[in-house]
Short mmCIF file of C-alpha atoms in Angstrom, two decimals:
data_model
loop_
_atom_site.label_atom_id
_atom_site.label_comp_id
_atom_site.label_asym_id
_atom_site.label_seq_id
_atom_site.Cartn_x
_atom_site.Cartn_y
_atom_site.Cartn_z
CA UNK H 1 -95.81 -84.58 24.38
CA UNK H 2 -97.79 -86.61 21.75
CA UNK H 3 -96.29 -88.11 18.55
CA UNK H 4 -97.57 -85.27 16.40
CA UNK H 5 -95.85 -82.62 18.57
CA UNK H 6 -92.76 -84.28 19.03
CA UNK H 7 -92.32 -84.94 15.08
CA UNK H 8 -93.06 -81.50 14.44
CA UNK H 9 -90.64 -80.23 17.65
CA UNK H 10 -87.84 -82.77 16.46
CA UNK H 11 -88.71 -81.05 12.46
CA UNK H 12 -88.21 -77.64 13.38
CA UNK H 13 -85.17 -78.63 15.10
CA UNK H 14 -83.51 -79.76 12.03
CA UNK H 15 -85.26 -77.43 10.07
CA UNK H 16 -83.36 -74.73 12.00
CA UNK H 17 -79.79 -76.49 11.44
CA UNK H 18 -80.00 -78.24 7.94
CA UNK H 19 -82.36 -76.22 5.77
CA UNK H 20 -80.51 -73.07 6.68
CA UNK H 21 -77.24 -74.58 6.28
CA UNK H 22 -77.69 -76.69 2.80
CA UNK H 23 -79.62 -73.85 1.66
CA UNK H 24 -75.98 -71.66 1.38
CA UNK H 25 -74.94 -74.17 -1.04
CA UNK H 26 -77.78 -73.51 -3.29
CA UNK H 27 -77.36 -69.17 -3.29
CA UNK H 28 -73.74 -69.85 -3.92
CA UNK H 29 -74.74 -71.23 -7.34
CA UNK H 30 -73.45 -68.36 -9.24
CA UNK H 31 -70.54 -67.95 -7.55
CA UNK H 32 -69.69 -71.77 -8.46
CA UNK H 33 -70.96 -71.25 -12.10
CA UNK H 34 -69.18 -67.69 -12.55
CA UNK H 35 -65.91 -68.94 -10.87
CA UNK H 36 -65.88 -73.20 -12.33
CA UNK H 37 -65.74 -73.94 -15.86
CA UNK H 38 -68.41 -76.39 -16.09
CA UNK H 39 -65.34 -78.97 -17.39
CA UNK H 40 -63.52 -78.11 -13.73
CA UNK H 41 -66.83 -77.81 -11.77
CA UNK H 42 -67.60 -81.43 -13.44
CA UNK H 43 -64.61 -83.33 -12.49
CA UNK H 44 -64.49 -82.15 -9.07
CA UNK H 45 -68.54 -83.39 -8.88
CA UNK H 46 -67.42 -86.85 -10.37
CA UNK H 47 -65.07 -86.94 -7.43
CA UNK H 48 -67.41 -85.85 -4.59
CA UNK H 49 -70.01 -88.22 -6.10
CA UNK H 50 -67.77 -91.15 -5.82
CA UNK H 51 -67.78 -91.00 -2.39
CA UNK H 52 -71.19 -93.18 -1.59
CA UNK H 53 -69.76 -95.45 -3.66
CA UNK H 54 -66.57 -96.40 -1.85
CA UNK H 55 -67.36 -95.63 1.88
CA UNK H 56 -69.99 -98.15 2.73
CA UNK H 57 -67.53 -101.12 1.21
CA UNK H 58 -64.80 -99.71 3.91
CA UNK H 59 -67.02 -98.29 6.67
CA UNK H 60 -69.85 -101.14 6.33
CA UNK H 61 -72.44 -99.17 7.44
CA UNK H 62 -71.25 -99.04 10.69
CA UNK H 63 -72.51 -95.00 10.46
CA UNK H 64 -76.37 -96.15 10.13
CA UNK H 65 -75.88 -99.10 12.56
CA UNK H 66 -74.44 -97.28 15.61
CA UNK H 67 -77.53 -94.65 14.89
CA UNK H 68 -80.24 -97.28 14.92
CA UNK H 69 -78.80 -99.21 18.12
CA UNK H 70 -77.99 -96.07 19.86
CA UNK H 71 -81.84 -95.02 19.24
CA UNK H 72 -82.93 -97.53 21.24
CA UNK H 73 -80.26 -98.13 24.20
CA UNK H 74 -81.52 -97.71 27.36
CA UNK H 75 -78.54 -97.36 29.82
CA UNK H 76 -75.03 -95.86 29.55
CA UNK H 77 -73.39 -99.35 29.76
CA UNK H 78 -75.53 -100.56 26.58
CA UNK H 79 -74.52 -97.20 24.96
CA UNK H 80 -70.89 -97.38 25.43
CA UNK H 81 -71.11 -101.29 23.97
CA UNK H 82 -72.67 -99.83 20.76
CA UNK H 83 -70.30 -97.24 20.02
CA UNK H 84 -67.15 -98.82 21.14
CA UNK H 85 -67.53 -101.65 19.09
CA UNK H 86 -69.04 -99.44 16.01
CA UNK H 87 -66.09 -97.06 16.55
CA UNK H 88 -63.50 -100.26 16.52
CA UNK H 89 -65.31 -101.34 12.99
CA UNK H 90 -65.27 -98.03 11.61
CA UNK H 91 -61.39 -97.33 12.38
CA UNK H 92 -60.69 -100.87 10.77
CA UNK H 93 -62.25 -100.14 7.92
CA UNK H 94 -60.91 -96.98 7.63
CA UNK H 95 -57.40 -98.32 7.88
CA UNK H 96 -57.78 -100.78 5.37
CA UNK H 97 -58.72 -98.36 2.76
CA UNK H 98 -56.02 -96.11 3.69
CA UNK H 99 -53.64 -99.29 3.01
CA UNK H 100 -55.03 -99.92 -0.61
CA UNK H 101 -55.92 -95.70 -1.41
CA UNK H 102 -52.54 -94.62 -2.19
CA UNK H 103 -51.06 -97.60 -4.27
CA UNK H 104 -53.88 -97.49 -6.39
CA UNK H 105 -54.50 -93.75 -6.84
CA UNK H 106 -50.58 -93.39 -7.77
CA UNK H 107 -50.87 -95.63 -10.28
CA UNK H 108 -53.99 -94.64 -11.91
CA UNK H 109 -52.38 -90.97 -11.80
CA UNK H 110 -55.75 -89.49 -10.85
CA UNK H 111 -56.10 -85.58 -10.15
CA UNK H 112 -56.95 -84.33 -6.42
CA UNK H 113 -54.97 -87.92 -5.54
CA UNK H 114 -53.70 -86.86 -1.27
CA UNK H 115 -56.67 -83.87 -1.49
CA UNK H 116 -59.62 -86.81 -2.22
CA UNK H 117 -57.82 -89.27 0.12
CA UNK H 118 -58.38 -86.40 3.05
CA UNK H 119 -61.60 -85.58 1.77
CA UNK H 120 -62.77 -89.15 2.47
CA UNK H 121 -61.68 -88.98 5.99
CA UNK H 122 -62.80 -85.80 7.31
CA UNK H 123 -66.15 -86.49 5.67
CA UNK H 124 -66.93 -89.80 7.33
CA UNK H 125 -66.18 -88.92 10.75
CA UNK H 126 -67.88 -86.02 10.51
CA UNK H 127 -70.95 -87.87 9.08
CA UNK H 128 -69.65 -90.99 11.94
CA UNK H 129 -69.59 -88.69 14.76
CA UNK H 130 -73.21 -87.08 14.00
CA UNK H 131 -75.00 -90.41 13.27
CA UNK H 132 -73.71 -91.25 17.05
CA UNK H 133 -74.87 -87.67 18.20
CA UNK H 134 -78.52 -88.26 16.69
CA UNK H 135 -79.17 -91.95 18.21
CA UNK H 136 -78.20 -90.26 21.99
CA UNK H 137 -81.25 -87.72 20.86
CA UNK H 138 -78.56 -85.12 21.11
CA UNK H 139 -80.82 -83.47 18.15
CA UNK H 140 -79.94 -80.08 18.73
CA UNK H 141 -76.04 -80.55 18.25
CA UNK H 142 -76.90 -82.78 15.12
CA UNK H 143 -78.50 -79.49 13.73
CA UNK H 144 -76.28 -77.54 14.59
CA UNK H 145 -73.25 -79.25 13.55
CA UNK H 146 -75.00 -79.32 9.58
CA UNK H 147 -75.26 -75.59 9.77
CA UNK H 148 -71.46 -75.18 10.95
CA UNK H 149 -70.54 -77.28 8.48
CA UNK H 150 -72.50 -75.35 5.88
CA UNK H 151 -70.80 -71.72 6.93
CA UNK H 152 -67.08 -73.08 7.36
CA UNK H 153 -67.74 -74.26 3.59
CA UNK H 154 -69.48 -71.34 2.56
CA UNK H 155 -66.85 -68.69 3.46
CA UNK H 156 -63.79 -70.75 2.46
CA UNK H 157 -65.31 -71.62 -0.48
CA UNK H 158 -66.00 -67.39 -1.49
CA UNK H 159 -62.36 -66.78 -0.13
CA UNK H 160 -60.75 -69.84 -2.05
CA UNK H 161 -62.51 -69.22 -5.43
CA UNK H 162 -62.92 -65.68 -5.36
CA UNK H 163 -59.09 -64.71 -3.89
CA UNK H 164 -56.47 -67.19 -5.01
CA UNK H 165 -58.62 -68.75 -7.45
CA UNK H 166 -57.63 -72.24 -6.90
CA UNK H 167 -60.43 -73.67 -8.97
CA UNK H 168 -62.14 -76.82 -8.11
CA UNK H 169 -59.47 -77.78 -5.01
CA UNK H 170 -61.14 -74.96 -3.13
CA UNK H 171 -64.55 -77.23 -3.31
CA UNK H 172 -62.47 -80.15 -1.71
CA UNK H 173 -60.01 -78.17 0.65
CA UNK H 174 -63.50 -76.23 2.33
CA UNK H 175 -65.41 -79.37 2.43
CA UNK H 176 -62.37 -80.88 4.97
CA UNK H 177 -61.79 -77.83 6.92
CA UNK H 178 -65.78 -78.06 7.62
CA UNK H 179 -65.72 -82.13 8.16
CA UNK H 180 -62.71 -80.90 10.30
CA UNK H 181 -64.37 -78.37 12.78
CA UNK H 182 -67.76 -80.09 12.99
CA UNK H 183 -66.06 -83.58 14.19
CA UNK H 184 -64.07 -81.34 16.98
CA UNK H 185 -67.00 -79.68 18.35
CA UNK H 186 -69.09 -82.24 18.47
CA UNK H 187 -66.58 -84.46 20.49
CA UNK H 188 -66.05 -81.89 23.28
CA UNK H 189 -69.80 -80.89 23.14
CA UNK H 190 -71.31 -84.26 23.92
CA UNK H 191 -67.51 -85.62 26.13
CA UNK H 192 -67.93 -88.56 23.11
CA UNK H 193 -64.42 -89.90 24.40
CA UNK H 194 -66.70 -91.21 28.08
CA UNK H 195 -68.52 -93.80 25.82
CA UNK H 196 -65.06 -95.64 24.84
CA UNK H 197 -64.55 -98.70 26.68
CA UNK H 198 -62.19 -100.85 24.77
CA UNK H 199 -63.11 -103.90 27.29
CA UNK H 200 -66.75 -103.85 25.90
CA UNK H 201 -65.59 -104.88 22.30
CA UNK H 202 -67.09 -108.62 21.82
CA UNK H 203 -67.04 -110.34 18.49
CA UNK H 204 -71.33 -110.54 19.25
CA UNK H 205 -71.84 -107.06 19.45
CA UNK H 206 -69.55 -106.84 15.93
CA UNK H 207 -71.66 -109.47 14.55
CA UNK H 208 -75.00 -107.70 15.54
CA UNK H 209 -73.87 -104.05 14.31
CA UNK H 210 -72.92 -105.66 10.61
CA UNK H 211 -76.05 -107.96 10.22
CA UNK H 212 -77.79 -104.71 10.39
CA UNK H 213 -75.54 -102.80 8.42
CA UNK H 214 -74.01 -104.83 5.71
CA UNK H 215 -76.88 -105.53 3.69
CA UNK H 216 -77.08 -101.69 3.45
CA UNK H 217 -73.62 -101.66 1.43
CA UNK H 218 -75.17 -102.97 -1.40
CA UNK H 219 -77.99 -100.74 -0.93
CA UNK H 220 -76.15 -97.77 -0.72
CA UNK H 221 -74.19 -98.85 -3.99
CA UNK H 222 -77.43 -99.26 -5.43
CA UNK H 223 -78.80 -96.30 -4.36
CA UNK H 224 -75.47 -94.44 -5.70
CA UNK H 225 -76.39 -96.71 -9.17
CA UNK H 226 -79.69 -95.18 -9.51
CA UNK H 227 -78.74 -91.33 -8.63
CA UNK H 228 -75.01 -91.09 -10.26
CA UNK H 229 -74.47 -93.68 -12.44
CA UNK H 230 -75.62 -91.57 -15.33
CA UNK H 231 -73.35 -88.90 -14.64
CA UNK H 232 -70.13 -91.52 -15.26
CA UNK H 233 -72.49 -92.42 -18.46
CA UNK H 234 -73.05 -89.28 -19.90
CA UNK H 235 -69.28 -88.05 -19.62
CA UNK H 236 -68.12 -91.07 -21.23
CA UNK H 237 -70.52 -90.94 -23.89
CA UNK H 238 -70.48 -87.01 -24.47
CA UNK H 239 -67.95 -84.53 -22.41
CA UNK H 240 -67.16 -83.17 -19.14
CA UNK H 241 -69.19 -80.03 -19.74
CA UNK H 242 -72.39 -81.53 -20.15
CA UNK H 243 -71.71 -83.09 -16.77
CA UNK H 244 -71.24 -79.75 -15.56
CA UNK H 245 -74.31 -78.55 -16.73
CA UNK H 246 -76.05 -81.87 -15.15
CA UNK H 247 -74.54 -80.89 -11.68
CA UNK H 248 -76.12 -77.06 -12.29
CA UNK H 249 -79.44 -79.19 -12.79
CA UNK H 250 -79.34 -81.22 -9.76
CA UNK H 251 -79.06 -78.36 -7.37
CA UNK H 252 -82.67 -77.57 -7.99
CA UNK H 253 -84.19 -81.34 -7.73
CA UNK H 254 -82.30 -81.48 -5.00
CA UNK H 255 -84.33 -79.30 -3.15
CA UNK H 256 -86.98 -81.33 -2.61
CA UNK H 257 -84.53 -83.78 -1.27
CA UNK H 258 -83.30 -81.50 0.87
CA UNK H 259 -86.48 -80.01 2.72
CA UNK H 260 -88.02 -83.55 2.73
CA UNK H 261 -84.41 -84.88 4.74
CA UNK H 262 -85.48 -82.30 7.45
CA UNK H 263 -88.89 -84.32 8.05
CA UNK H 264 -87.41 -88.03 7.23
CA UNK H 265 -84.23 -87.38 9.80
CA UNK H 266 -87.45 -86.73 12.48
CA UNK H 267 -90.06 -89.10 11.25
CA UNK H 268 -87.52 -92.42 10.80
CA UNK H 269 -86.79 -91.85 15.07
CA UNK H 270 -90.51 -91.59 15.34
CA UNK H 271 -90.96 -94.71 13.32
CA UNK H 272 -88.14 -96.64 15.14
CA UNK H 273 -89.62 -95.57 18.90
CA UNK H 274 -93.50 -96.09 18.14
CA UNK H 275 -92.88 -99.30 15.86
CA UNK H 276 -94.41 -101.47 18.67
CA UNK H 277 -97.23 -99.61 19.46
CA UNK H 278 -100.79 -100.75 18.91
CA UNK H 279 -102.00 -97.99 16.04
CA UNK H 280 -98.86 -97.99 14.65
CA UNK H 281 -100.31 -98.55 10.98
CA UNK H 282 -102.93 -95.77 11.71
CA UNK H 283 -100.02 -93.54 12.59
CA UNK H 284 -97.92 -94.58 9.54
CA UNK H 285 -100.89 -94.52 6.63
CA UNK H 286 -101.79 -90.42 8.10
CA UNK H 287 -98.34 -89.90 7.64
CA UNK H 288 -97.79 -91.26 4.20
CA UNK H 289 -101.39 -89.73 2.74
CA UNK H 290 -100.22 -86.00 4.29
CA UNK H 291 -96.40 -86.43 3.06
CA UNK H 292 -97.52 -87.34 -0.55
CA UNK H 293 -99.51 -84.47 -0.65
CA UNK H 294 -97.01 -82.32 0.57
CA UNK H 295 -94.11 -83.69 -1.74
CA UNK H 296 -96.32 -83.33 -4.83
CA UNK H 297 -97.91 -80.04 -4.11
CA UNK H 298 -94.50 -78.93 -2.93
CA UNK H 299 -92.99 -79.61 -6.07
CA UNK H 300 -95.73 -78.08 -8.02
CA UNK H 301 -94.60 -75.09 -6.05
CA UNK H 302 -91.31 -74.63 -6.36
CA UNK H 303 -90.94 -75.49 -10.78
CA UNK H 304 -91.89 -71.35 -11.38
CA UNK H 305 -89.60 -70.10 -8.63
CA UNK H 306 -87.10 -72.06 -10.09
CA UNK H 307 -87.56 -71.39 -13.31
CA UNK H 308 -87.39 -67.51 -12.04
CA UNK H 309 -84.24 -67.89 -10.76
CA UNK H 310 -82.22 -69.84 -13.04
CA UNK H 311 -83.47 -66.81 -15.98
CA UNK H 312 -82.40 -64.19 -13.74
CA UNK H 313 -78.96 -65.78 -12.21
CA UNK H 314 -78.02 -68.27 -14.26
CA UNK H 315 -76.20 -68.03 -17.75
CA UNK H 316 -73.26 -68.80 -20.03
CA UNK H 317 -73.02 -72.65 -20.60
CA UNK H 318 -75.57 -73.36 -18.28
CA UNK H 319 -78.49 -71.02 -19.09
CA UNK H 320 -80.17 -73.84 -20.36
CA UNK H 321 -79.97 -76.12 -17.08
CA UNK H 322 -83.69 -75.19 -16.18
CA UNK H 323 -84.98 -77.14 -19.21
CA UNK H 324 -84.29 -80.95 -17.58
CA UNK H 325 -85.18 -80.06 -14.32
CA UNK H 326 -89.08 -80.87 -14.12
CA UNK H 327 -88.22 -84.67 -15.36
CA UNK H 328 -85.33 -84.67 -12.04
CA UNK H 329 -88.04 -83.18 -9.80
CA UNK H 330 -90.65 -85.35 -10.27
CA UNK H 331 -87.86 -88.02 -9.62
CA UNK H 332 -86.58 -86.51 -6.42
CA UNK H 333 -90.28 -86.62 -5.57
CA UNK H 334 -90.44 -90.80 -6.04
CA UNK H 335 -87.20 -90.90 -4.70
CA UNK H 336 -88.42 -89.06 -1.25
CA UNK H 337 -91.72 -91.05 -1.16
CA UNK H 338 -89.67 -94.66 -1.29
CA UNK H 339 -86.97 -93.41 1.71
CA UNK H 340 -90.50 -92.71 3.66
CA UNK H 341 -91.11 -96.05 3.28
CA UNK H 342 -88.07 -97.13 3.87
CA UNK H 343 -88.10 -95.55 7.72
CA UNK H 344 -90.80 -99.53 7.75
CA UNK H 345 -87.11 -101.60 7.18
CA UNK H 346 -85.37 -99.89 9.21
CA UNK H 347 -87.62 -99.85 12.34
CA UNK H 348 -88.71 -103.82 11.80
CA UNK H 349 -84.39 -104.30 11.03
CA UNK H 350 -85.49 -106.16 8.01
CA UNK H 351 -82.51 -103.95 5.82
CA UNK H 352 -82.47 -107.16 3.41
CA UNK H 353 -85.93 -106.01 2.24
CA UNK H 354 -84.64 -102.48 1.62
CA UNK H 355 -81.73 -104.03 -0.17
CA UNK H 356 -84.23 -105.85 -2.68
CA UNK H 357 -86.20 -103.35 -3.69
CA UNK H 358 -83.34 -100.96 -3.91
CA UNK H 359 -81.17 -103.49 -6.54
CA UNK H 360 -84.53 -104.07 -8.63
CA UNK H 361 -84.56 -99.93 -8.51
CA UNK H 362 -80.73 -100.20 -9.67
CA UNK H 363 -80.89 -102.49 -12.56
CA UNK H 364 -83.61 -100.64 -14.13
CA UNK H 365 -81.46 -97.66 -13.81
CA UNK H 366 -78.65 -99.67 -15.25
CA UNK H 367 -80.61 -100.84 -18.46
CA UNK H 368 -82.13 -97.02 -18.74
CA UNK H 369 -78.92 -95.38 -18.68
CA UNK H 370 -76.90 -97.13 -20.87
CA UNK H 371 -79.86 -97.08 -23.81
CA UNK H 372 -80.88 -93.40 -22.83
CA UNK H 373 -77.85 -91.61 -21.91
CA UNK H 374 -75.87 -92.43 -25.21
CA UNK H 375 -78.53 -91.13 -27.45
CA UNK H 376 -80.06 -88.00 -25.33
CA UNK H 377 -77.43 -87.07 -23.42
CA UNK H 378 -79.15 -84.97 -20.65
CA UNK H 379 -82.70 -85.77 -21.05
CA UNK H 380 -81.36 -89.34 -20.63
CA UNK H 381 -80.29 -89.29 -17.40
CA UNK H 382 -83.59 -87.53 -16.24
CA UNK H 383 -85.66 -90.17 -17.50
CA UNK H 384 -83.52 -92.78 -16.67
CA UNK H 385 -83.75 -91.61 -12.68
CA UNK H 386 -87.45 -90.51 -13.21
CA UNK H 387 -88.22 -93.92 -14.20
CA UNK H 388 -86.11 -96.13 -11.58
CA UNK H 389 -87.44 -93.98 -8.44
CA UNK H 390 -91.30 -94.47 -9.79
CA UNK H 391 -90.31 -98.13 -9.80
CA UNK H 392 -88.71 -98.35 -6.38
CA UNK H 393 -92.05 -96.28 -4.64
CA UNK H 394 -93.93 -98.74 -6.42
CA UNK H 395 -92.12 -101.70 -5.14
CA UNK H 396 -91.85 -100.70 -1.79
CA UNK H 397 -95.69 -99.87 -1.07
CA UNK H 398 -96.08 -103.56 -2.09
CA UNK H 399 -93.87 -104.68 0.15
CA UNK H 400 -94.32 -102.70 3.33
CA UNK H 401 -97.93 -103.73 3.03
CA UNK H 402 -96.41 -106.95 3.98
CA UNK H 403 -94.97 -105.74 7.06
CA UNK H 404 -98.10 -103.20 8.27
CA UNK H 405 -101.30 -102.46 7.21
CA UNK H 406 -100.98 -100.15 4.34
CA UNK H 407 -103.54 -97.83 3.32
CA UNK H 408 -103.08 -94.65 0.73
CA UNK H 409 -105.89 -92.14 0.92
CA UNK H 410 -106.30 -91.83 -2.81
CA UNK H 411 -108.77 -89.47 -3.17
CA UNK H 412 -106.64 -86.85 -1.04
CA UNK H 413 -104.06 -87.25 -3.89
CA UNK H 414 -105.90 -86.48 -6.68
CA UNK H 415 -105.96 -82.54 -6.33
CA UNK H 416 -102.40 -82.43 -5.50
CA UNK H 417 -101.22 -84.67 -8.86
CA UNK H 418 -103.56 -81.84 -10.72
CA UNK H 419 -102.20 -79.34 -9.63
CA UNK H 420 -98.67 -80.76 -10.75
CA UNK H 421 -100.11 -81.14 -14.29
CA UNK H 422 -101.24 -77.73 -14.29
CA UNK H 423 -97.71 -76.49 -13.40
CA UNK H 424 -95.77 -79.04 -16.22
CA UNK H 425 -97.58 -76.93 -18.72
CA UNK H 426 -96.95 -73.29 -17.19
CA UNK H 427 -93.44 -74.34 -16.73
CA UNK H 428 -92.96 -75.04 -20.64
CA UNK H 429 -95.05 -72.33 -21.88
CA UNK H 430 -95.50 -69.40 -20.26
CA UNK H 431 -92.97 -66.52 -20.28
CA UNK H 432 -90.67 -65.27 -16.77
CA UNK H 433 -93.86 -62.57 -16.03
CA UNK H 434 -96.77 -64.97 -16.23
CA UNK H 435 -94.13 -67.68 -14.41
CA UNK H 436 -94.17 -65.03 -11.03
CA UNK H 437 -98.06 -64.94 -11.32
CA UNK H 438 -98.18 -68.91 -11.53
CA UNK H 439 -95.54 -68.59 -8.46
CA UNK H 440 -97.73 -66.71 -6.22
CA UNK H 441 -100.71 -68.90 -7.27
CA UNK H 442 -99.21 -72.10 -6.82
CA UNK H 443 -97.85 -71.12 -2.93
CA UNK H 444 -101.59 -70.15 -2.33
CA UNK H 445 -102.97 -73.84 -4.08
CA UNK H 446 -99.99 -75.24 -1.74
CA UNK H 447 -100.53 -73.75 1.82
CA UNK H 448 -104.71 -75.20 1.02
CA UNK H 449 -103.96 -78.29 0.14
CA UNK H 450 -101.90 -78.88 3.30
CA UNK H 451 -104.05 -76.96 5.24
CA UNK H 452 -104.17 -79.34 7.76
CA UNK H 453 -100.14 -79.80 8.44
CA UNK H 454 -100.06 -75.80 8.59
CA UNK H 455 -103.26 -75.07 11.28
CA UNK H 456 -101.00 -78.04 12.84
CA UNK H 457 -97.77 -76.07 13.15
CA UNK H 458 -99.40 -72.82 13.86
CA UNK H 459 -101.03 -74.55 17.31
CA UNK H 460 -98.06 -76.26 17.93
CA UNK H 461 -96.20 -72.36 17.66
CA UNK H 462 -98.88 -70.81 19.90
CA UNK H 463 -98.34 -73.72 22.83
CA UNK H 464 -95.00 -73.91 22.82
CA UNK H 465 -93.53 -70.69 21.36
CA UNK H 466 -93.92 -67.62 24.08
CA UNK H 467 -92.93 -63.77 23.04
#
């Protein structure tokens, strides 16, 4: 299989097991916003969203590390080294913040105090366990673990809200019971308790595992800086219902995060296995020139059906949501493009680099927020991110063309970044009728423009794909 067919096959793979999973989240929207004040629904985001923050200081990383070293193991001995000693770091760190948790949440009288505390846990070895199922290329469990995940959250979350009506616990206590059962499966499915071998733990293999993955704490804090930061802003500075409203918003941006993950989860193992191979740079600059256009086209897609949506499902307090989210798209679109060019640092192990460019990315966040967020409350964030992701693409195409030979296909941009002018305007002015027309349009504009990645799928369906 070349590296063209075994992107797409590891793609579709994902595609089948996240995209169908994180996309329940999204089409329980108005269940959330019907059954959440946007005050509760807020409070119980500001929790879930300070999770990136604290884990990597606790977990150091360990949950990228053992994925990367795994990747590239070639026997069962070198396999078992790499997660027994990532496993031993992980439970450390894990203990330690279970140690400092409780004295500080009890005195800081903080709501959700024991709920949060067994949030954190079930979430991280879920997420744990499936970064060790991915780097044994055990991609089809990965997959399918998201998905079970996504349904064990899905129907407690209907029951919990819609039946006993416990509010925003039911977003925690569903989130655990779905950490919960995708941790068990995925232990018995892939026997994970064979690669434990408590006399491979060595103080080198430690050291190795956090030189990789401790520069990524700051990262990860930075990277938490630049996408949540303003949401701690703007309910300081204005109220918890704005916030609410915010977290409405970022459900559609997120979209493009979302279907983009599918494609970066396969490309980043393609990256890391074909990283010493002679047209490696050819093989990275066709990938970057077709995955701009797609992102940008893409999101030039998806602003009308979006816009359709949020008119038709969407009121009350946050019927207004749809207004800020062209500003967090285009963002989410940088944002995508940079971790693309990220998959570079991880292959060459170079994570200092990422760190760089990420904090330079952070502290123009930073400086946005706090003049932005104060004096337009929503629109501040938006621009604030907008800005700092633009900056961090920027920065990292200068410094990956230090590490390969770099080449973006301008040209092959141009009709793509028209087309997403063209859509800006429709968004703003047209009315919900002409917005369907521009919808059906724009998929049309979007299936020609990547004409090339779709004529690739459909031969790649009609070799491998038998009815």
């Amino acid at each position: 299989m070349d590296r063209n067919d075994r992107v797409i096959k590891t793609t579709i793979i994902y595609f089948m097991g996240n995209f169908a999973s994180k996309i329940l989240g999204f089409i329980l929207l108005p269940i959330y916003t019907a059954y959440l004040s946007s005050a509760d629904y807020g409070t119980v985001d500001i929790l879930m969203s300070a999770l990136p923050l604290i884990a990597p200081i606790f977990t150091m990383q360990v949950t990228e590390s053992v994925f990367r070293f795994l990747m590239t193991d070639e026997t069962r001995d070198d396999r078992s080294k790499t997660f027994t000693n990532a496993l031993a770091v992980f439970v450390f760190g894990l203990s330690v913040f279970a140690i400092l948790y409780f004295p500080i949440g009890i005195f800081l009288k903080f709501q959700y105090v024991f709920l949060f505390f067994v949030y954190f846990l079930a979430t991280y070895l879920g997420i744990f366990l499936q970064q060790v199922v991915r780097g044994l290329h055990r991609t089809v469990e990965y997959a399918l673990s998201d998905f079970i995940f996504a349904a064990v959250n899905a129907i407690l979350n209907i029951f919990l809200l819609i039946g006993p009506g416990l509010g925003g616990e039911s977003l925690l206590i569903s989130s655990i019971a779905g950490s919960l059962v995708i941790s068990i499966l995925m232990a018995l499915r892939t026997k994970i308790w064979q690669y434990i071998d408590l006399k491979k733990i060595s103080k080198e293999e430690i050291k190795k595992q956090l030189k990789f993955g401790l520069p990524l704490i700051p990262t990860q804090i930075a990277w938490w800086v630049i996408g949540l930061l303003g949401k701690y802003i703007l309910i300081s500075f204005h109220d918890a219902s704005d916030n609410g409203i915010l977290a409405v918003t970022y459900k559609f941006p997120n979209l493009i995060i979302l279907i983009n993950s599918i494609f970066l989860k396969a490309w980043i193992e393609n990256v890391i296995t074909e990283f010493e191979a002679e047209d490696r740079d050819e093989f990275f600059n066709r990938g970057l020139t077709s995955f701009t256009v797609f992102t940008v086209s893409m999101t030039a897609c998806l602003l009308p059906a979006i816009k359709i949506y949020n008119l038709l499902t969407i009121g009350g307090e946050y019927k207004d949501a749809w207004i800020f989210v062209p500003l967090l798209m285009i963002g989410s679109s940088f944002n995508s493009l940079a971790t693309f060019l990220g998959a570079v640092y991880t292959a060459s192990m170079k994570t200092k680099i990422a760190l760089i460019t990420t904090m330079i990315s952070a502290l123009c966040n930073v400086v946005l927020s706090f003049v932005l967020i104060p004096l337009f409350s929503i629109w501040g964030v938006a621009l604030s991110n907008m800005i700092s992701f633009a900056v961090l693409y920027f920065i990292r195409i200068k410094s990956v063309g230090n590490i390969i030979n770099l080449k973006i296909d301008f040209p092959k941009l141009i009709p793509s970044l028209l087309l997403l002018m063209i859509t800006l305007f429709v968004y703003y002015t047209l009315n919900i009728y002409w917005q369907i027309v521009a919808a059906g349009i724009l998929v049309l504009f979007t299936l020609y423009l990547n004409r090339n990645l779709v004529l690739h799928l459909w031969n790649y369906a009609r070799k491998n794909i038998k009815f």
